[in-house]
Tab-separated table of C-alpha atoms in Angstrom:
chain	number	residue	atom	x	y	z
A	17	SER	CA	-26.514	49.432	36.067
A	18	LYS	CA	-24.885	47.584	33.131
A	19	MET	CA	-23.256	44.238	33.842
A	20	VAL	CA	-19.514	44.218	33.127
A	21	LYS	CA	-18.302	40.956	31.571
A	22	PRO	CA	-15.243	39.496	33.275
A	23	LEU	CA	-12.034	39.695	31.250
A	24	PHE	CA	-10.118	36.895	32.941
A	25	VAL	CA	-11.576	34.071	30.738
A	26	PRO	CA	-10.320	35.345	27.348
A	27	VAL	CA	-7.089	36.525	28.957
A	28	LEU	CA	-6.550	33.084	30.470
A	29	LEU	CA	-7.341	31.391	27.127
A	30	ALA	CA	-4.897	33.622	25.273
A	31	ALA	CA	-2.202	32.903	27.829
A	32	THR	CA	-2.803	29.154	27.549
A	33	LEU	CA	-2.528	29.247	23.746
A	34	ALA	CA	0.674	31.271	24.001
A	35	VAL	CA	2.215	28.702	26.321
A	36	ALA	CA	1.097	25.828	24.071
A	37	SER	CA	2.639	27.538	21.026
A	38	ALA	CA	5.894	28.087	22.878
A	39	SER	CA	5.992	24.394	23.825
A	40	PHE	CA	6.516	23.331	20.204
A	41	PRO	CA	9.433	24.530	18.061
A	42	SER	CA	8.355	26.170	14.836
A	43	SER	CA	10.053	23.392	12.858
A	44	VAL	CA	7.830	20.682	14.359
A	45	ALA	CA	4.348	20.169	12.906
A	46	THR	CA	1.461	19.491	15.260
A	47	PRO	CA	-0.987	17.844	12.835
A	48	THR	CA	-4.510	16.754	13.605
A	49	THR	CA	-5.118	14.528	10.585
A	50	LEU	CA	-3.129	12.067	8.506
A	51	GLN	CA	-3.285	14.506	5.602
A	52	ASP	CA	-1.369	17.016	7.712
A	53	LEU	CA	1.383	14.441	8.126
A	54	LYS	CA	2.336	14.302	4.440
A	55	PHE	CA	5.958	13.446	3.953
A	56	SER	CA	7.722	13.994	0.641
A	57	ARG	CA	8.322	10.340	-0.145
A	58	PRO	CA	7.892	8.826	-3.637
A	59	GLY	CA	4.644	9.875	-5.264
A	60	GLY	CA	3.610	11.941	-2.256
A	61	LEU	CA	1.478	8.970	-1.386
A	62	VAL	CA	2.432	8.354	2.148
A	63	ASN	CA	2.451	10.185	5.408
A	64	ARG	CA	5.085	9.889	8.074
A	65	LEU	CA	4.186	9.625	11.724
A	66	ARG	CA	6.364	11.866	13.879
A	67	GLY	CA	8.927	9.758	15.736
A	68	GLY	CA	8.276	6.597	13.693
A	69	ALA	CA	9.698	4.834	10.656
A	70	ASP	CA	6.371	3.690	9.212
A	71	PHE	CA	4.419	5.286	6.375
A	72	VAL	CA	0.657	5.557	6.342
A	73	GLU	CA	-1.548	5.021	3.302
A	74	LYS	CA	-3.765	8.089	3.463
A	75	VAL	CA	-7.156	6.514	2.611
A	76	THR	CA	-7.093	3.469	4.895
A	77	GLY	CA	-4.689	4.757	7.549
A	78	LEU	CA	-2.739	1.481	7.307
A	79	SER	CA	1.019	1.640	7.765
A	80	PHE	CA	3.910	0.307	5.698
A	81	LYS	CA	7.548	-0.081	6.649
A	82	GLU	CA	9.928	1.940	4.503
A	83	THR	CA	11.842	-1.252	3.638
A	84	ILE	CA	11.227	-5.007	3.832
A	85	SER	CA	13.491	-8.036	3.279
A	86	GLU	CA	12.236	-10.365	0.559
A	87	GLY	CA	13.926	-12.605	-1.999
A	88	GLY	CA	17.267	-12.185	-0.287
A	89	LYS	CA	17.209	-8.412	-0.822
A	90	THR	CA	16.175	-5.255	0.988
A	91	LEU	CA	13.290	-3.726	-0.934
A	92	THR	CA	12.168	-0.090	-0.800
A	93	LEU	CA	8.597	1.209	-0.705
A	94	VAL	CA	7.742	3.358	-3.735
A	95	GLY	CA	3.958	3.664	-3.563
A	96	ALA	CA	0.700	2.455	-2.035
A	97	GLY	CA	-3.054	2.728	-2.438
A	98	ASP	CA	-6.376	1.420	-1.208
A	99	ARG	CA	-8.560	-1.405	-2.468
A	100	LYS	CA	-12.278	-0.913	-2.006
A	101	LYS	CA	-15.254	-3.250	-2.351
A	102	ALA	CA	-18.581	-1.866	-3.552
A	103	ILE	CA	-21.470	-2.723	-1.223
A	104	VAL	CA	-24.560	-0.912	-2.519
A	105	GLY	CA	-24.479	1.611	-5.343
A	106	PRO	CA	-21.774	4.196	-4.632
A	107	ILE	CA	-21.188	2.843	-1.122
A	108	ALA	CA	-17.886	0.993	-0.752
A	109	VAL	CA	-15.702	-0.200	2.110
A	110	ASN	CA	-11.939	-0.432	2.415
A	111	VAL	CA	-10.762	-4.035	2.116
A	112	TYR	CA	-6.998	-3.553	2.184
A	113	ALA	CA	-4.118	-1.278	1.299
A	114	VAL	CA	-1.395	-2.433	-1.068
A	115	GLY	CA	2.186	-1.200	-1.312
A	116	LEU	CA	4.849	-1.768	-3.957
A	117	TYR	CA	8.429	-2.495	-2.890
A	118	VAL	CA	11.354	-2.787	-5.311
A	119	ASP	CA	15.038	-3.616	-5.313
A	120	GLU	CA	16.434	-0.102	-5.484
A	121	ALA	CA	19.495	-0.953	-7.583
A	122	GLY	CA	17.466	-2.974	-10.054
A	123	ALA	CA	14.834	-0.273	-10.318
A	124	LYS	CA	17.350	2.504	-10.897
A	125	ALA	CA	19.038	0.449	-13.624
A	126	THR	CA	15.854	0.768	-15.704
A	127	ALA	CA	16.326	4.571	-15.810
A	128	ALA	CA	12.554	5.065	-16.090
A	129	THR	CA	11.732	8.777	-16.466
A	130	THR	CA	7.974	8.651	-17.159
A	131	PRO	CA	5.006	6.743	-15.673
A	132	ASP	CA	4.668	4.735	-18.909
A	133	ALA	CA	8.330	3.747	-18.747
A	134	ALA	CA	7.942	2.880	-15.076
A	135	GLN	CA	4.931	0.681	-15.815
A	136	LYS	CA	6.856	-1.279	-18.446
A	137	ALA	CA	9.932	-1.526	-16.221
A	138	ILE	CA	7.966	-2.950	-13.301
A	139	LEU	CA	5.816	-5.367	-15.294
A	140	ASP	CA	8.604	-6.653	-17.561
A	141	GLY	CA	11.643	-6.189	-15.330
A	142	THR	CA	13.313	-9.183	-13.677
A	143	PHE	CA	14.537	-7.283	-10.603
A	144	THR	CA	13.071	-8.387	-7.271
A	145	LYS	CA	9.821	-6.654	-6.345
A	146	SER	CA	6.998	-7.207	-3.870
A	147	LEU	CA	3.388	-6.282	-3.416
A	148	LYS	CA	2.382	-6.144	0.239
A	149	ILE	CA	-1.294	-6.268	1.153
A	150	VAL	CA	-2.325	-5.042	4.609
A	151	MET	CA	-5.882	-5.943	5.564
A	152	ALA	CA	-8.257	-3.128	6.548
A	153	ARG	CA	-10.874	-5.559	7.877
A	154	SER	CA	-11.313	-9.268	8.662
A	155	VAL	CA	-12.049	-11.346	5.559
A	156	PRO	CA	-11.974	-15.134	4.950
A	157	SER	CA	-8.713	-15.899	3.161
A	158	GLN	CA	-10.595	-17.913	0.543
A	159	LYS	CA	-12.506	-14.761	-0.463
A	160	ILE	CA	-9.278	-12.842	-0.961
A	161	GLY	CA	-7.837	-15.734	-2.969
A	162	ASP	CA	-10.969	-15.956	-5.129
A	163	ALA	CA	-10.994	-12.187	-5.704
A	164	LEU	CA	-7.350	-12.225	-6.800
A	165	ALA	CA	-7.918	-15.298	-8.975
A	166	GLU	CA	-10.859	-13.560	-10.643
A	167	GLN	CA	-8.486	-10.790	-11.686
A	168	ILE	CA	-5.589	-13.074	-12.613
A	169	GLU	CA	-7.383	-15.736	-14.673
A	170	PRO	CA	-8.289	-13.509	-17.659
A	171	ARG	CA	-4.679	-12.302	-17.684
A	172	VAL	CA	-3.194	-15.817	-17.867
A	173	LYS	CA	-5.766	-17.419	-20.171
A	174	GLY	CA	-4.089	-19.892	-22.513
A	175	THR	CA	-0.993	-20.269	-20.316
A	176	SER	CA	0.097	-22.926	-17.843
A	177	ALA	CA	-0.193	-20.615	-14.802
A	178	PRO	CA	-1.027	-22.823	-11.757
A	179	MET	CA	-4.355	-21.222	-10.856
A	180	ASP	CA	-5.800	-24.282	-9.103
A	181	SER	CA	-2.787	-24.439	-6.819
A	182	PHE	CA	-2.981	-20.687	-6.230
A	183	LYS	CA	-6.620	-20.887	-5.115
A	184	THR	CA	-5.990	-23.982	-2.998
A	185	PHE	CA	-3.228	-22.153	-1.149
A	186	PHE	CA	-5.598	-19.388	-0.037
A	187	GLY	CA	-8.296	-21.915	0.818
A	188	GLY	CA	-5.927	-23.605	3.242
A	189	MET	CA	-5.128	-20.456	5.219
A	190	ASP	CA	-6.959	-19.117	8.239
A	191	LYS	CA	-9.132	-16.010	8.189
A	192	LEU	CA	-7.265	-12.813	7.442
A	193	ASP	CA	-7.767	-10.350	10.279
A	194	LYS	CA	-7.346	-6.588	10.233
A	195	ASN	CA	-3.650	-5.621	9.915
A	196	ASN	CA	-2.678	-9.111	8.719
A	197	GLU	CA	-0.287	-9.012	5.770
A	198	ILE	CA	0.205	-10.990	2.561
A	199	VAL	CA	3.374	-10.447	0.545
A	200	PHE	CA	3.723	-11.404	-3.136
A	201	THR	CA	7.358	-11.363	-4.249
A	202	ALA	CA	8.465	-11.784	-7.840
A	203	ASN	CA	12.053	-12.971	-8.092
A	204	GLY	CA	12.867	-13.769	-11.687
A	205	ASP	CA	10.098	-16.096	-12.912
A	206	SER	CA	9.070	-17.233	-9.439
A	207	LEU	CA	6.225	-15.775	-7.373
A	208	SER	CA	6.499	-16.277	-3.621
A	209	VAL	CA	3.327	-15.771	-1.572
A	210	THR	CA	3.645	-15.353	2.189
A	211	GLY	CA	0.624	-15.062	4.471
A	212	PRO	CA	0.218	-15.017	8.265
A	213	SER	CA	0.166	-18.805	8.533
A	214	ALA	CA	1.553	-20.235	5.282
A	215	SER	CA	3.809	-19.556	2.308
A	216	LYS	CA	4.281	-21.062	-1.129
A	217	ASP	CA	6.384	-20.547	-4.252
A	218	PHE	CA	4.865	-20.657	-7.725
A	219	ALA	CA	7.233	-21.129	-10.679
A	220	SER	CA	5.337	-19.200	-13.323
A	221	LYS	CA	6.419	-16.149	-15.287
A	222	ASP	CA	2.820	-15.613	-16.418
A	223	LEU	CA	1.517	-15.637	-12.845
A	224	CYS	CA	4.221	-13.149	-11.808
A	225	HIS	CA	3.296	-10.744	-14.591
A	226	ALA	CA	-0.454	-11.083	-13.990
A	227	MET	CA	-0.132	-10.478	-10.253
A	228	PHE	CA	1.553	-7.118	-10.782
A	229	ASP	CA	-0.678	-6.270	-13.740
A	230	ILE	CA	-3.675	-6.325	-11.375
A	231	TYR	CA	-2.336	-3.161	-9.765
A	232	LEU	CA	-0.203	-1.628	-12.523
A	233	GLY	CA	-1.865	-2.675	-15.780
A	234	GLY	CA	-4.452	-0.969	-17.949
A	235	THR	CA	-7.368	-1.696	-15.597
A	236	PRO	CA	-5.906	-1.474	-12.077
A	237	VAL	CA	-8.053	-2.424	-9.088
A	238	SER	CA	-6.568	0.545	-7.208
A	239	PRO	CA	-6.228	3.516	-9.599
A	240	ASN	CA	-4.744	5.789	-6.935
A	241	GLY	CA	-2.376	2.986	-5.958
A	242	LYS	CA	-1.147	2.656	-9.542
A	243	LYS	CA	-0.525	6.388	-9.838
A	244	SER	CA	1.326	6.453	-6.541
A	245	MET	CA	3.466	3.434	-7.418
A	246	LEU	CA	4.436	4.718	-10.866
A	247	ASP	CA	5.149	8.243	-9.652
A	248	GLY	CA	7.227	6.841	-6.808
A	249	PHE	CA	9.183	4.569	-9.145
A	250	VAL	CA	10.034	7.497	-11.421
A	251	LYS	CA	11.207	9.557	-8.447
A	252	LEU	CA	13.344	6.657	-7.216
A	253	CYS	CA	15.020	6.447	-10.630
A	254	ALA	CA	15.644	10.194	-10.890
């Protein structure tokens, strides 16, 4: 005689799925990846974790607060991206994520309506703005300082930007561990650098401009970060 397959397994599975579906309102997403958590913030760059106030950079999975307090102001996140380091050929690893924060009133006063206008407004504007780096892995602070200096020095050639002091500052810090943060805040012509164990102010308009040009200039170290930051700035100004 033919064997009859029991029906209770698929019936039980269907019943379980029905109960699970009924447990979640239709208005609540039940994502399985960060990409499913996309939240319509500036530039579409970030993802919001259900029940939290942080935003997640989608490549590294590192989180950013929606606002931070720097330079005596509350600054708003407008964009973020990843910074990779090539290892061998096409193989690269995530080193950190970087987010751009701006003084909302100052940003809106620029009335930037295009990415090009946003780029000029951010690089040339005197409103308070910050770049926040969140480490994706442990790296000696001196290496981060040297890597930044390598990008900055060609941009400040022929000026009095205090590059020796800038590099010495990073050399005096401890190792940067995963999730450690460094914040670079431009307030007028002063650049304030705050790390996990030290902070320092640099009075140099050229250094301020060069620091932001690394990420927003013609040859950004994080192309997707630049796009996200500029798109987010335009949306903030709209």
